[in-house]
Coordinates of C-alpha atoms (C1' of nucleotides) in Angstrom, one line a residue:
Chain A
M114 CA -0.1 0.0 -0.1
D115 CA 1.5 3.4 -1.0
T116 CA 0.0 7.0 -0.9
N117 CA -1.5 6.8 -4.3
H118 CA -3.4 3.6 -3.7
A119 CA -4.6 4.7 -0.3
V120 CA -5.6 8.1 -1.9
S121 CA -7.7 6.2 -4.5
A122 CA -9.4 4.2 -1.7
F123 CA -10.2 7.3 0.2
A124 CA -11.4 8.9 -3.0
A125 CA -13.7 6.1 -3.8
L126 CA -15.4 6.6 -0.4
A127 CA -15.7 10.4 -0.9
Q128 CA -18.9 10.2 -2.8
P129 CA -22.5 9.6 -1.2
T130 CA -23.4 6.6 -3.4
R131 CA -20.1 4.8 -3.2
L132 CA -20.0 5.1 0.6
E133 CA -23.4 3.8 1.0
V134 CA -22.6 1.1 -1.4
L135 CA -19.6 0.0 0.6
R136 CA -21.6 0.2 3.9
L137 CA -24.4 -1.9 2.5
L138 CA -22.1 -4.6 1.3
V139 CA -20.1 -4.6 4.7
R140 CA -23.5 -5.3 6.3
A141 CA -24.4 -7.7 3.7
G142 CA -21.4 -9.7 4.6
A143 CA -20.3 -12.9 2.7
P144 CA -23.2 -13.4 0.3
G145 CA -22.8 -9.8 -1.0
M146 CA -25.3 -8.3 -3.5
A147 CA -26.1 -8.4 -7.2
A148 CA -25.6 -5.0 -8.9
G149 CA -29.3 -4.6 -9.7
D150 CA -30.4 -5.2 -6.0
I151 CA -27.9 -2.6 -4.9
A152 CA -29.4 -0.1 -7.6
A153 CA -32.7 -0.8 -6.3
R154 CA -31.9 -0.6 -2.6
L155 CA -30.3 2.7 -3.1
D156 CA -32.2 4.1 -5.7
V157 CA -29.6 4.8 -8.3
R158 CA -29.7 4.4 -12.0
Q159 CA -27.9 1.2 -13.2
N160 CA -25.4 3.0 -15.4
T161 CA -24.4 5.4 -12.6
L162 CA -24.1 2.8 -10.2
S163 CA -22.0 0.7 -12.6
A164 CA -19.5 3.5 -12.9
N165 CA -19.4 3.9 -9.1
L166 CA -19.1 0.3 -8.6
A167 CA -16.1 0.2 -11.1
V168 CA -14.4 2.9 -8.9
L169 CA -14.7 0.9 -5.7
V170 CA -13.5 -2.2 -7.4
G171 CA -10.5 -0.4 -8.9
A172 CA -9.8 1.1 -5.3
G173 CA -9.6 -2.4 -4.1
L174 CA -12.7 -2.1 -1.7
L175 CA -15.0 -4.4 -3.7
R176 CA -14.7 -7.6 -5.5
R177 CA -17.2 -9.2 -8.0
T178 CA -18.1 -12.4 -9.7
R179 CA -20.6 -13.1 -12.4
E180 CA -23.6 -15.2 -11.5
G181 CA -25.7 -15.9 -14.4
R182 CA -27.0 -12.8 -15.8
S183 CA -26.2 -10.9 -12.6
I184 CA -22.9 -9.7 -11.3
R185 CA -22.5 -10.0 -7.4
Y186 CA -20.4 -7.6 -5.5
F187 CA -18.8 -8.0 -2.1
A188 CA -17.0 -5.8 0.3
D189 CA -13.2 -6.7 0.2
M190 CA -12.3 -6.6 3.7
E191 CA -8.6 -7.0 3.1
G192 CA -8.6 -4.0 1.1
L193 CA -10.3 -2.3 3.8
R194 CA -8.0 -3.4 6.4
D195 CA -5.0 -2.3 4.2
M196 CA -6.4 1.3 3.7
L197 CA -7.0 1.5 7.6
A198 CA -3.7 0.2 8.4
F199 CA -2.1 2.6 6.1
L200 CA -3.8 5.4 7.8
L201 CA -3.1 4.4 11.3
E202 CA 0.6 3.2 10.8
D203 CA 2.7 3.9 13.7
C204 CA 0.1 5.6 15.6
C205 CA 1.4 3.7 18.5
G206 CA 5.0 4.9 18.0
G207 CA 4.9 7.5 20.7
N208 CA 2.1 6.7 23.0
P209 CA -0.3 3.7 23.1
A210 CA -3.0 5.5 24.8
L211 CA -3.4 7.7 21.8
C212 CA -4.6 5.1 19.2
A213 CA -6.1 2.7 21.8
P214 CA -9.5 4.6 22.1
V215 CA -9.9 4.4 18.2
L216 CA -9.6 0.8 18.1
D217 CA -11.4 0.1 21.3
D218 CA -14.5 1.5 20.2
L219 CA -14.2 -0.2 16.7
T220 CA -14.2 -3.6 18.2
C221 CA -17.9 -4.1 17.7
A222 CA -19.6 -6.3 20.2
C223 CA -19.6 -9.6 18.2
Chain B
M8 CA -22.2 11.0 12.0
D9 CA -24.1 11.0 8.9
T10 CA -23.3 10.2 5.4
N11 CA -22.5 13.8 4.4
H12 CA -20.2 14.2 7.3
A13 CA -18.5 10.9 6.5
V14 CA -18.1 11.8 2.9
S15 CA -16.4 15.2 3.9
A16 CA -13.9 13.0 6.0
F17 CA -13.1 10.6 3.3
A18 CA -12.8 13.5 0.8
A19 CA -10.2 15.2 3.1
L20 CA -8.2 12.1 2.9
A21 CA -8.6 11.7 -1.0
Q22 CA -5.6 14.0 -1.6
P23 CA -1.9 13.1 -1.3
T24 CA -0.9 16.1 0.8
R25 CA -3.7 15.8 3.1
L26 CA -3.3 12.1 3.7
E27 CA 0.3 12.5 4.4
V28 CA -0.6 15.3 6.8
L29 CA -2.9 13.1 8.8
R30 CA -0.6 10.2 8.8
L31 CA 2.3 12.5 10.0
L32 CA 0.2 13.9 12.9
V33 CA -1.0 10.5 13.8
R34 CA 2.6 9.5 14.2
A35 CA 3.4 12.8 15.9
G36 CA 0.9 12.0 18.7
A37 CA -0.1 14.3 21.4
P38 CA 2.5 16.9 20.8
G39 CA 1.1 17.5 17.2
M40 CA 3.3 19.8 15.0
A41 CA 3.4 23.6 13.9
A42 CA 2.0 24.4 10.5
G43 CA 5.5 25.5 9.4
D44 CA 7.2 22.2 10.4
I45 CA 4.6 20.3 8.6
A46 CA 5.2 22.4 5.4
A47 CA 8.9 21.8 5.8
R48 CA 8.6 18.2 6.3
L49 CA 6.2 17.5 3.5
D50 CA 7.9 20.1 1.2
V51 CA 4.7 22.1 0.5
R52 CA 4.1 25.8 0.1
Q53 CA 2.6 27.4 3.1
N54 CA -0.5 28.7 1.4
T55 CA -1.3 25.4 -0.2
L56 CA -0.7 23.5 3.1
S57 CA -2.9 26.0 4.9
A58 CA -5.7 25.4 2.5
N59 CA -5.3 21.7 3.1
L60 CA -5.2 22.0 6.8
A61 CA -8.4 23.9 6.8
V62 CA -10.0 21.0 4.8
L63 CA -8.8 18.5 7.3
V64 CA -10.0 20.7 10.5
G65 CA -13.4 21.1 8.7
A66 CA -13.6 17.3 8.3
G67 CA -13.2 17.0 12.0
L68 CA -9.9 15.1 11.5
L69 CA -7.7 17.7 12.9
R70 CA -7.6 20.2 15.7
R71 CA -5.4 23.3 16.2
T72 CA -4.3 25.7 18.8
R73 CA -2.4 28.9 18.4
E74 CA 0.9 28.9 20.2
G75 CA 2.7 32.3 19.9
R76 CA 3.3 32.9 16.1
S77 CA 2.8 29.3 15.3
I78 CA -0.4 27.3 15.0
R79 CA 0.0 23.7 16.2
Y80 CA -2.0 21.0 14.6
F81 CA -3.1 17.6 16.0
A82 CA -4.7 14.6 14.8
D83 CA -8.3 14.2 16.1
M84 CA -8.5 10.7 17.1
E85 CA -12.2 11.0 18.1
G86 CA -13.0 12.3 14.6
L87 CA -11.1 9.5 13.0
R88 CA -12.8 6.8 15.3
D89 CA -16.2 8.2 14.2
M90 CA -15.4 7.9 10.6
L91 CA -14.1 4.4 10.9
A92 CA -17.0 3.4 13.0
F93 CA -19.5 4.7 10.5
L94 CA -17.9 2.9 7.7
L95 CA -17.7 -0.4 9.7
E96 CA -21.2 -0.2 11.3
D97 CA -23.0 -3.5 11.6
C98 CA -20.1 -5.3 10.0
C99 CA -20.7 -8.0 12.6
G100 CA -24.5 -8.2 12.1
G101 CA -24.2 -11.2 10.1
N102 CA -21.0 -12.9 10.6
P103 CA -18.3 -11.9 13.3
A104 CA -15.8 -13.7 11.4
L105 CA -16.0 -11.1 8.5
C106 CA -15.0 -8.1 10.3
A107 CA -12.6 -9.6 12.9
P108 CA -9.6 -10.0 10.5
V109 CA -9.9 -6.1 9.8
L110 CA -9.7 -5.2 13.4
D111 CA -7.2 -7.9 14.5
D112 CA -4.5 -6.6 12.2
L113 CA -5.2 -3.0 13.1
T114 CA -4.5 -3.6 16.8
C115 CA -1.0 -2.5 16.4
A116 CA 1.4 -4.2 18.7
C117 CA 1.6 -1.6 21.6
Chain C
dT173 C1' 6.0 52.2 16.5
dC174 C1' 8.4 49.3 13.1
dA175 C1' 10.3 45.2 11.2
dA176 C1' 10.4 40.1 11.0
dT177 C1' 8.0 35.8 11.5
dA178 C1' 4.1 32.5 11.0
dT179 C1' 0.2 31.6 8.8
dT180 C1' -4.1 32.6 6.4
dT181 C1' -7.4 34.5 2.9
dC182 C1' -8.3 36.2 -1.8
dC183 C1' -8.6 35.2 -6.6
dA184 C1' -7.7 33.4 -11.2
dT185 C1' -6.8 29.3 -13.8
dA186 C1' -6.1 24.5 -14.7
dA187 C1' -7.6 20.0 -13.7
dT188 C1' -10.7 16.7 -12.1
dT189 C1' -15.1 14.4 -11.0
dC190 C1' -20.1 13.5 -11.6
dA191 C1' -24.6 12.2 -13.6
dT192 C1' -26.9 11.3 -17.7
dG193 C1' -28.4 9.4 -22.1
dA194 C1' -27.3 6.3 -25.7
dA195 C1' -25.1 2.5 -27.4
dG196 C1' -22.7 -1.9 -26.6
dT197 C1' -21.8 -6.7 -24.3
dA198 C1' -22.9 -11.1 -21.9
dT199 C1' -26.2 -14.6 -20.5
dG200 C1' -30.4 -17.6 -20.5
dG201 C1' -34.7 -18.9 -22.3
dA202 C1' -38.3 -19.6 -25.9
Chain D
dT185 C1' -31.9 -17.8 -33.7
dC186 C1' -34.2 -14.1 -31.4
dC187 C1' -35.4 -11.5 -27.6
dA188 C1' -35.4 -9.9 -22.9
dT189 C1' -32.7 -9.2 -18.9
dA190 C1' -28.5 -7.5 -16.5
dC191 C1' -24.8 -4.7 -16.7
dT192 C1' -21.1 -2.1 -18.7
dT193 C1' -18.9 1.6 -21.7
dC194 C1' -18.6 5.9 -23.9
dA195 C1' -19.1 10.9 -24.8
dT196 C1' -20.6 15.2 -22.9
dG197 C1' -21.5 19.2 -20.3
dA198 C1' -21.9 21.0 -15.6
dA199 C1' -20.0 21.5 -11.1
dT200 C1' -16.4 20.9 -7.8
dT201 C1' -11.5 21.1 -6.3
dA202 C1' -6.5 22.2 -6.4
dT203 C1' -2.7 25.3 -7.0
dG204 C1' 0.1 29.3 -6.9
dG205 C1' 0.9 34.5 -6.5
dA206 C1' -0.3 38.3 -4.1
dA207 C1' -2.1 40.5 -0.2
dA208 C1' -3.8 40.4 4.6
dT209 C1' -3.7 39.2 9.7
dA210 C1' -1.7 38.1 14.1
dT211 C1' 2.2 37.8 17.1
dT212 C1' 6.7 38.8 19.0
dG213 C1' 10.8 41.5 19.8
dA214 C1' 13.7 45.8 19.1

DNA sequence: TCAATATTTCCATAATTCATGAAGTATGGA
DNA sequence: TCCATACTTCATGAATTATGGAAATATTGA
């Protein structure tokens, strides 16, 4: 992960539809969702959504597989982790107490 | 935290200088850094940096306090956490194993 | 009060991003 | 083979964003 790659990942999330797509797919989990279902759920035109999905795939935040006529999209949790790790790199270098609160609250109660 | 707020936070990081500024300040920890020092370290003009710092402050990712002639900037770890929490919301809803790898690798060894 | 330092604000220009309509590609069924 | 469905790609114009020069503001010390 370098700065350019990370920038493209953050840029991918810097747009309401794309951010909601990723959140939706994070919640959807392993089964993911077909492009058409995402479009219906978020009330976005198919071609607009397609362009936005392509941006997220290019940024390494989504993966896809064809399934019959549909194309199914999934959140790429590895890509997500890489992006966050790049951002928080060495946050503990000086003072562990600084980054702990960030991570503690993220460890969702599962 | 709503979608618009989160979008502005991600947009703030969707630019190389700003991303490096936040990473630098995350590493710098509690003492933060003066604007001039950041500019020198990242080799960016002061007015350009000033505009970029303003974007990060507006996005809730940085805070600042005046200190004599300098203005000292700090990473806002709460803002950072809110942004990440919004993104990962309900990732565990279906399957804890899905989000665990993301968070495990982020818990830096401190 | 004057000069120097540290930083921000203003403004114009250049570059990037976005949604849309229209056309194209892939798959499955009659 | 023909048609319908599910998506993607392309071209375009409108809106947003980034950068750098010049000027403005705030603080400190002589």
